[in-house]
Coordinates of C-alpha atoms in Angstrom, one line a residue:
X26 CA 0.8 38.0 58.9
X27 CA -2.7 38.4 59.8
X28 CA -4.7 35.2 60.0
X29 CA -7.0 37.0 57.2
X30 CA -3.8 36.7 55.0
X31 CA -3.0 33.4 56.3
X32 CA -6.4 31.9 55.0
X33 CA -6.4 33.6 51.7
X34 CA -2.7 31.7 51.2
X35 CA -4.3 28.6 52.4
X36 CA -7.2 28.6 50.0
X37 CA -7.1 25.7 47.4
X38 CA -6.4 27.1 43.7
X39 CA -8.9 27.8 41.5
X40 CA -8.4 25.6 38.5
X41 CA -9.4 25.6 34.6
X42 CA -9.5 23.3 32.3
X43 CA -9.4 24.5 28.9
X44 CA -9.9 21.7 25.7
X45 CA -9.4 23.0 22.7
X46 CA -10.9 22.4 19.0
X47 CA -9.0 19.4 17.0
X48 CA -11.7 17.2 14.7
X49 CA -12.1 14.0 15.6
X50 CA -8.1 12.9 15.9
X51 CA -7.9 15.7 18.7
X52 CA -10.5 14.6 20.4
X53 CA -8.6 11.0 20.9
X54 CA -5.3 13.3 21.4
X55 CA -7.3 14.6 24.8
X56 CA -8.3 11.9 26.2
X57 CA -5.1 10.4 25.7
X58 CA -3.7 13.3 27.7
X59 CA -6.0 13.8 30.3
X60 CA -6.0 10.0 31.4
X61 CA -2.3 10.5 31.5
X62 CA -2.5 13.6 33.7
X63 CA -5.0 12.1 36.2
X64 CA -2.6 8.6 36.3
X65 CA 0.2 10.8 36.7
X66 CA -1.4 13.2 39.5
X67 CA -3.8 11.1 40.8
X68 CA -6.1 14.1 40.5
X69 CA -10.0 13.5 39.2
X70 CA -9.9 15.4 35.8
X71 CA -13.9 15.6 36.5
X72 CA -12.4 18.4 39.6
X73 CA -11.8 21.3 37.8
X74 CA -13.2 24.3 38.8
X75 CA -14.2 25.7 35.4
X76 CA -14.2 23.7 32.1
X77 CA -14.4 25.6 28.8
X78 CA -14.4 23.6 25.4
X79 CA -14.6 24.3 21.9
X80 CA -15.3 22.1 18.7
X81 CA -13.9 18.7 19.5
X82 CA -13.2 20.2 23.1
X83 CA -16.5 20.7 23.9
X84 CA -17.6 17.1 23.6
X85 CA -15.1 15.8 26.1
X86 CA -15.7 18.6 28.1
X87 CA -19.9 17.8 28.6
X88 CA -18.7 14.4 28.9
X89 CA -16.5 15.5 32.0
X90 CA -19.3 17.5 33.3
X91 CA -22.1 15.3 33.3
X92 CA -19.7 12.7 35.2
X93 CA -18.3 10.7 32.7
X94 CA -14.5 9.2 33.7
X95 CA -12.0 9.6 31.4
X96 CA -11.4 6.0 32.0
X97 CA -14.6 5.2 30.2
X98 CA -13.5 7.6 27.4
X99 CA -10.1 5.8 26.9
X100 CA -11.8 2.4 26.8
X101 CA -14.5 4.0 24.0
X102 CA -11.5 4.8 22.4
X103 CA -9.6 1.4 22.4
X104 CA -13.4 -0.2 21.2
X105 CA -14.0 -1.2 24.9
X106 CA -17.4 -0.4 26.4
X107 CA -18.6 -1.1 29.5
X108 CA -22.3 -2.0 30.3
X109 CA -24.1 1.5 30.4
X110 CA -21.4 3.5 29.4
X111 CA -21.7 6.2 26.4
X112 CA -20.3 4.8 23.0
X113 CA -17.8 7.6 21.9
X114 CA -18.5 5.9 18.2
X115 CA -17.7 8.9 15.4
X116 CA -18.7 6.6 12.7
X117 CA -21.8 7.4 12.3
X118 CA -21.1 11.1 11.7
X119 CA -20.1 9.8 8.4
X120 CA -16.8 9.0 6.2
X121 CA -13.6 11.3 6.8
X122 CA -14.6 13.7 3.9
X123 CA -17.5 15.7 4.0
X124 CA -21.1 15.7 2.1
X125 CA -21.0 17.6 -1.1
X126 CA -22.1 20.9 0.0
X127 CA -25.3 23.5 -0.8
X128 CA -24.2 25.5 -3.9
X129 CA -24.5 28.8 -1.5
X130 CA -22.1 30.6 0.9
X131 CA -22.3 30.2 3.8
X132 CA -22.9 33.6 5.6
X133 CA -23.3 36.6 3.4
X134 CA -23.9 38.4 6.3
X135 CA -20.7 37.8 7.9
X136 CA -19.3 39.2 5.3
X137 CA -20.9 42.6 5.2
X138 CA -20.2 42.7 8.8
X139 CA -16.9 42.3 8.6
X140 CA -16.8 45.2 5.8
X141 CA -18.2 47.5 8.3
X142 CA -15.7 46.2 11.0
X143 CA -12.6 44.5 9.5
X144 CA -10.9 43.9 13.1
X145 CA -13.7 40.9 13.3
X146 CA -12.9 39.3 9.8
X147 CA -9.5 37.4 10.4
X148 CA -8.9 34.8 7.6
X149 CA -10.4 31.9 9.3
X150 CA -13.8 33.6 9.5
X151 CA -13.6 35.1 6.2
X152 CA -12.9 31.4 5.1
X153 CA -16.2 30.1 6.9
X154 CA -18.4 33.2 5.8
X155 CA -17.3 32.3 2.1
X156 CA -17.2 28.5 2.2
X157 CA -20.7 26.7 0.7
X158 CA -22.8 25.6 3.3
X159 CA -22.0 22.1 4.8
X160 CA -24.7 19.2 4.5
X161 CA -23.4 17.3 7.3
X162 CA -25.3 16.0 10.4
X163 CA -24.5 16.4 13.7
X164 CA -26.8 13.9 15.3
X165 CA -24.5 11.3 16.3
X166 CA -22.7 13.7 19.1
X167 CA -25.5 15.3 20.0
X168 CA -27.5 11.5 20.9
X169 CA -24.2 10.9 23.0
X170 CA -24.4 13.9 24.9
X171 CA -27.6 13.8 25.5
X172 CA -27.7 10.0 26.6
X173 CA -25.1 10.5 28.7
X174 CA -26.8 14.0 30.5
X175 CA -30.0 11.4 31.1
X176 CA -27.8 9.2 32.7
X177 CA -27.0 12.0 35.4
X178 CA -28.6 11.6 38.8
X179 CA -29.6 15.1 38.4
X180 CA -32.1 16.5 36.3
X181 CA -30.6 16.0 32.4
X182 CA -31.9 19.8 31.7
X183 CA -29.7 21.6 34.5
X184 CA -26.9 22.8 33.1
X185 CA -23.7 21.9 34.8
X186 CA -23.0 24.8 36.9
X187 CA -18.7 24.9 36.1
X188 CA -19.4 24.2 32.0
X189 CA -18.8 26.6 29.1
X190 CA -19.0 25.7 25.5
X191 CA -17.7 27.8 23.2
X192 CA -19.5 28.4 19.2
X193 CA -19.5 31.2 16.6
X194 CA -22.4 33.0 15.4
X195 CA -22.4 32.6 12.0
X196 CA -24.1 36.3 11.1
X197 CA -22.3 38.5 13.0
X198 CA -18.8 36.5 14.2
X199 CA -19.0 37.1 17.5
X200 CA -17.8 34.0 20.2
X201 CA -21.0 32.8 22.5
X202 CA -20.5 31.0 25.7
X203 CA -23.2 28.2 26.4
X204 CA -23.7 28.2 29.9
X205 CA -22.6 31.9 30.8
X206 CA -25.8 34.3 31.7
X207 CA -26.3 36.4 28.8
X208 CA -25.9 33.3 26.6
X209 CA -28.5 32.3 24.9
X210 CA -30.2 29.3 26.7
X211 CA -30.0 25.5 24.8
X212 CA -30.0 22.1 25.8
X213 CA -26.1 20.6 27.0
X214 CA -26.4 18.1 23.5
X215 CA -27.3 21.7 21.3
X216 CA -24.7 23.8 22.6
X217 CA -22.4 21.3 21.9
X218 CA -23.5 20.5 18.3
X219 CA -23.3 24.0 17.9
X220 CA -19.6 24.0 18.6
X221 CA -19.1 21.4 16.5
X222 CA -20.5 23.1 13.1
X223 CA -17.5 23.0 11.1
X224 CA -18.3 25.4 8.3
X225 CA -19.0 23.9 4.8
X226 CA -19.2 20.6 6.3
X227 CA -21.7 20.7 8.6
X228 CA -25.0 22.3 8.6
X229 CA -24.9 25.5 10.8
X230 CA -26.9 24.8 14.5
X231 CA -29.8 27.1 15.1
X232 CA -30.0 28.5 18.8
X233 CA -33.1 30.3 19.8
X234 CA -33.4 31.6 16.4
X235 CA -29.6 32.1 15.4
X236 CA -27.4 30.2 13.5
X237 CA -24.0 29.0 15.3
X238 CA -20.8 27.2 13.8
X239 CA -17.6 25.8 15.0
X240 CA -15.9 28.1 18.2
X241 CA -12.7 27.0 16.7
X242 CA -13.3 29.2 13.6
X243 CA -12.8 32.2 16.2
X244 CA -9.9 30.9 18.4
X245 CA -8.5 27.0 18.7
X246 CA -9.0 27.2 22.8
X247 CA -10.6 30.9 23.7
X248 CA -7.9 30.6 26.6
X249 CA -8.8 34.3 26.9
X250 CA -12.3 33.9 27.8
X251 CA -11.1 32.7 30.9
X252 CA -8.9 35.9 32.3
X253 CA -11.8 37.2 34.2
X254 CA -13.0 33.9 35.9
X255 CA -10.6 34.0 39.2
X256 CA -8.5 31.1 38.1
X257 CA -5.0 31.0 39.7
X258 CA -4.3 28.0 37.7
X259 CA -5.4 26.9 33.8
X260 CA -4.5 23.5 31.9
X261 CA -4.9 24.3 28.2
X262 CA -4.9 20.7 25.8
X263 CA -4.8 22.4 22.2
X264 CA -4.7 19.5 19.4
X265 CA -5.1 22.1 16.7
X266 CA -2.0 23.8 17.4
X267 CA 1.7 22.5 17.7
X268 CA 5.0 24.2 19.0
X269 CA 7.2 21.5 17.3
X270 CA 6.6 20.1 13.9
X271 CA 6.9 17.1 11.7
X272 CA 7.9 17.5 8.4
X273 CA 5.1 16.1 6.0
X274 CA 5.8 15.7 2.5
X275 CA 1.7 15.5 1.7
X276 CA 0.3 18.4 0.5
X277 CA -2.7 18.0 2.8
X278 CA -0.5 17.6 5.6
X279 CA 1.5 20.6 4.2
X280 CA -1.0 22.8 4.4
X281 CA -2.8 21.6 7.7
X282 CA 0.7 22.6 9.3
X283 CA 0.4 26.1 8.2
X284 CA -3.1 26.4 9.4
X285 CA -1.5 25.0 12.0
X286 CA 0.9 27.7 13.1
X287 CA -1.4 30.4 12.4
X288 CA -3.6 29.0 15.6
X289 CA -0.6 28.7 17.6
X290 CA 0.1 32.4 16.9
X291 CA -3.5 32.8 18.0
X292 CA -3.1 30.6 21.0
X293 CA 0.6 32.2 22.0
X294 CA -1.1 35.9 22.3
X295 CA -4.3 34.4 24.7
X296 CA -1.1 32.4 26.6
X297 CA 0.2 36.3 27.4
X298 CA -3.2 37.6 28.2
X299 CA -4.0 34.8 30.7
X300 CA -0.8 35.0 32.5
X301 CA -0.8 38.6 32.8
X302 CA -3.9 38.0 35.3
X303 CA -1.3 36.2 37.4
X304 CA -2.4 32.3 36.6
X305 CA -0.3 29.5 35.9
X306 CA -0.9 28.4 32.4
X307 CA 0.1 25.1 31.2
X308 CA -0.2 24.1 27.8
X309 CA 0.1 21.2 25.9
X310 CA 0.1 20.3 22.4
X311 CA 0.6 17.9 19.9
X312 CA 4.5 17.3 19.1
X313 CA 6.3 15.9 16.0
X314 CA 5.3 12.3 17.1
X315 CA 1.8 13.1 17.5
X316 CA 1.1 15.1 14.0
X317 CA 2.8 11.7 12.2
X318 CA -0.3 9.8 13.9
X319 CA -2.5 12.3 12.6
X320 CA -1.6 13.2 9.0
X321 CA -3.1 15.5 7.2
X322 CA -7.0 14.9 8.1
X323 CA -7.7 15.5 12.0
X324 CA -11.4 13.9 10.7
X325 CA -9.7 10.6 9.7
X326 CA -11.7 7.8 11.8
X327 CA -9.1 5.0 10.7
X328 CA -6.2 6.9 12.9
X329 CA -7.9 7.8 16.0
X330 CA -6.4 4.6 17.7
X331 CA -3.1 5.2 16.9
X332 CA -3.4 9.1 18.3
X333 CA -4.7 8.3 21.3
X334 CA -1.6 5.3 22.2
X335 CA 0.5 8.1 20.7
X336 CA -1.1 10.7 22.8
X337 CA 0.1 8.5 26.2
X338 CA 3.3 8.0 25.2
X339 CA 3.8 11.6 24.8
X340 CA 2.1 13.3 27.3
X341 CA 3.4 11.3 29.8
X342 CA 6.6 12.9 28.9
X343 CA 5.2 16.2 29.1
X344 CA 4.1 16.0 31.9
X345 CA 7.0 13.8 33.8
X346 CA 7.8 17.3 35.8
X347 CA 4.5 17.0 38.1
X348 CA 4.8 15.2 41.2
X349 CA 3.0 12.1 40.7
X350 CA 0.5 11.0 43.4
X351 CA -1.0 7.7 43.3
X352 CA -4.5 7.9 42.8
X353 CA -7.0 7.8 46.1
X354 CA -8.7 4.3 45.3
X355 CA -8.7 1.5 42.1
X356 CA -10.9 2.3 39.4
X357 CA -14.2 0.6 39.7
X358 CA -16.9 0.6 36.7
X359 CA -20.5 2.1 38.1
X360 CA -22.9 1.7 35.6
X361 CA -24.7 4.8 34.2
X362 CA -28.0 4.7 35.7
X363 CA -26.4 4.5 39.4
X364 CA -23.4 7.0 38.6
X365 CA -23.1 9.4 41.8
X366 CA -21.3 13.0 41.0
X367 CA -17.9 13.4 40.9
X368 CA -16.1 13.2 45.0
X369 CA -15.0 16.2 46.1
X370 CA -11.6 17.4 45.0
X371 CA -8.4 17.2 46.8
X372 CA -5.6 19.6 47.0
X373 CA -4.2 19.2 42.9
X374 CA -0.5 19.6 42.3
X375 CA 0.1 23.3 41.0
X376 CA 1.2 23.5 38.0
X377 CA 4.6 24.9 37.8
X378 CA 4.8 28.5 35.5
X379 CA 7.8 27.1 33.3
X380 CA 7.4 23.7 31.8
X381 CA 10.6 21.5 31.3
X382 CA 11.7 21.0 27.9
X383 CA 10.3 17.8 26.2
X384 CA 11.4 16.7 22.8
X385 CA 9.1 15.4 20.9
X386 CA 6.2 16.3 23.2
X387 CA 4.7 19.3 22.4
X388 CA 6.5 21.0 25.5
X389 CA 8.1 24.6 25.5
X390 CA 11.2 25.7 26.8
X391 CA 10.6 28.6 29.7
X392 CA 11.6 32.5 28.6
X393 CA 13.5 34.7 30.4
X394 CA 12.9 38.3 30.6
X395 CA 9.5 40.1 30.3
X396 CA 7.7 40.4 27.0
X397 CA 5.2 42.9 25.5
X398 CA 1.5 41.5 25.5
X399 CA 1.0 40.7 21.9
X400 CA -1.0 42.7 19.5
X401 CA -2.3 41.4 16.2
X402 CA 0.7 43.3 14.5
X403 CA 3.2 41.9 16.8
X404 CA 2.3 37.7 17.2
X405 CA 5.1 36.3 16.2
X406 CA 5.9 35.0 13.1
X407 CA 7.5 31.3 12.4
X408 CA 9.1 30.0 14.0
X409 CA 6.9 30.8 16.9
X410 CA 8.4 31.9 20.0
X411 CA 7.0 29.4 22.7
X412 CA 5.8 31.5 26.1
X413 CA 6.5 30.8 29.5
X414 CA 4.3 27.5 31.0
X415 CA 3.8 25.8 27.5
X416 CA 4.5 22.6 27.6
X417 CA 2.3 22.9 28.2
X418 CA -15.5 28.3 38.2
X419 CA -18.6 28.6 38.8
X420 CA -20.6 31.5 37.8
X421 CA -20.3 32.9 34.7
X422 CA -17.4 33.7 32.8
X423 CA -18.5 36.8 30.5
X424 CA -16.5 39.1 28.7
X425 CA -15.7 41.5 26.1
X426 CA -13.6 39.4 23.8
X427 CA -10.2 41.1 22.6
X428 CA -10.0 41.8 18.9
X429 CA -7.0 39.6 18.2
X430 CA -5.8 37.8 14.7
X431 CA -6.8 34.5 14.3

């Protein structure tokens, strides 16, 4: 072996972090989870070489970015709050149902577009295109953002360098990455509003002249934006989709199940297409003790609490296969306006390709075999065939998106 080839072996993994879309309720799941993966590792979950998010995702993922612990985000979420520390406080986004809506849909546009090219117009975006445009305000997330960006010891405009945020554009359907080059530029606190739009609940976000809703209506992670981005290993946290179920008996719940599948169909097929690239992908996702605490409303400010103790009971299961590594020093509190980046990352565990089995926890048993890549006539139908590593950069990360079923 040459010492070239010795080197290249050598090299520290490139690492993603993907957090998908999940209203408020997911975005309590993922904090749960990620504070139990960096107990459990001892690995900053600030480190990651690329960090993608969509909807709910996106905020925690700008929170990451700009230096926030996840510490301080699981405090926020049990009502602690230390001195200088960003308030991740929903309630002023309003109650857990949304404004009555503007008698007009919501992108006729859309709609002729997907006329003229059907492959674009899978149910969920038909949905948003037809829905009545949403009143709701964004505000409140975008004013936590943004304080905690101006917190940064950097200038608050830069835009961090490994961040991507993930939104629709509401005319023609196409997914837009905030942060990549041909992206169109916007503020860290827009971007994420814009990902954040949920159609007919929210008013849509105008970017530079264009109108931009929820990245979730397109995919519930956009796992497969990342297959170009050099990553030889990818955590995905996807609260809007589920490999194990509860069995609700409210029609709400009843019906946020099925949507439910249909983005785990979405999310199995970008699973396929990331691992074909050779990365390790490891999922996780909420499991039959989670969707209990969540119900039938993942916008449902009284249950956040009881998600996020759920969230690390559970994922602490999932996850009990990763060597655990005590954490480099004890937590200390730095207030925001002396906050100094995040230390430079150690050597991460890898994340195994398989997962071990976890009732209960949203983990997958490991396949056998070899399986065709997925097309959208071929995505499995229920019950949905778990792949392989479920238990789951800098630069830009560009590309031609695959036309697959949402």
């Amino acid at each position: 072996m040459t010492r070239k080839q010795t080197l290249a072996r050598r090299r520290t993994p490139r690492r993603g972090l993907v957090l998908g879309a999940g209203g408020i309720l997911g975005s309590a799941w993922m904090i749960g989870a990620l504070r139990t993966y960096q107990e459990r590792t001892g690995d900053d979950v600030r480190s990651f070489d690329l960090i993608v998010g969509t909807s709910a995702g996106s905020v925690v993922s700008a929170l990451l970015s700009v230096d926030v612990e996840i510490d301080t985000m699981a405090d926020s979420e049990r009502g602690q709050y230390a001195p200088g520390a960003p308030v991740l406080d929903y309630r002023e986004l309003g109650p857990s149902l949304p404004p009555p809506p503007r008698m007009r849909m919501g992108s006729p546009r859309l709609l002729t577009t997907g006329v003229l090219h059907p492959h674009r117009l899978t149910p969920m975006v038909a949905l948003a295109a037809l829905l009545p445009q949403g009143r709701g305000t964004l505000a409140a997330v975008g004013d936590l953002v943004g304080q905690a960006a101006a917190a940064r010891p950097v200038d608050p405009d830069r835009w961090p360098a490994r961040l991507r945020i993930v939104a629709m554009d509401f005319d023609s359907g196409h997914r837009v990455l905030f942060g990549a080059d041909d992206a169109p530029t916007a503020p860290l606190a827009q971007a994420v509003m814009a990902s954040c739009a949920i159609p007919g609940w929210y008013a849509p976000v105008l970017v530079d002249g264009r109108r931009f809703v929820d990245g979730g209506t397109r995919s519930p992670t956009s796992l497969d934006l990342c297959v170009d981005a050099g990553l030889d290993e990818i955590l995905v946290l996807a609260p809007a989709c589920a490999f194990d179920y509860d069995r609700p008996h409210r029609p709400v719940a009843v019906l946020e199940r099925q949507l439910r599948r249909a983005a785990t169909r979405r999310l199995a097929a970008e699973i396929t297409l990331a691992e074909a690239t050779g990365a390790r992908v490891r999922v996780l996702c909420p499991g039959p003790a989670d969707l209990v605490a969540m119900g039938g409303n993942v916008m449902d400010l009284a249950r956040r609490t009881a998600v996020f103790e759920t969230s690390l009971r559970t994922s602490a299961a999932a996850l009990a296969d990763l060597p655990s590594r005590p954490r480099p020093q004890a937590r200390t509190t730095v207030p925001a306006t002396t906050r100094t980046p995040a230390p430079t990352r150690t050597p991460a565990p890898t994340l195994p390709r398989t997962a071990r089995p976890v009732s209960g926890a949203g983990a997958a048993t490991p396949q056998t075999g070899t399986r065709p890549m997925p097309t959208p006539s071929t995505i499995p139908t229920r019950p949905i065939t778990r792949p392989s590593g479920v238990s789951p950069a800098h630069g830009p990360v560009v590309r031609e998106e695959p036309d697959l079923a949402g």
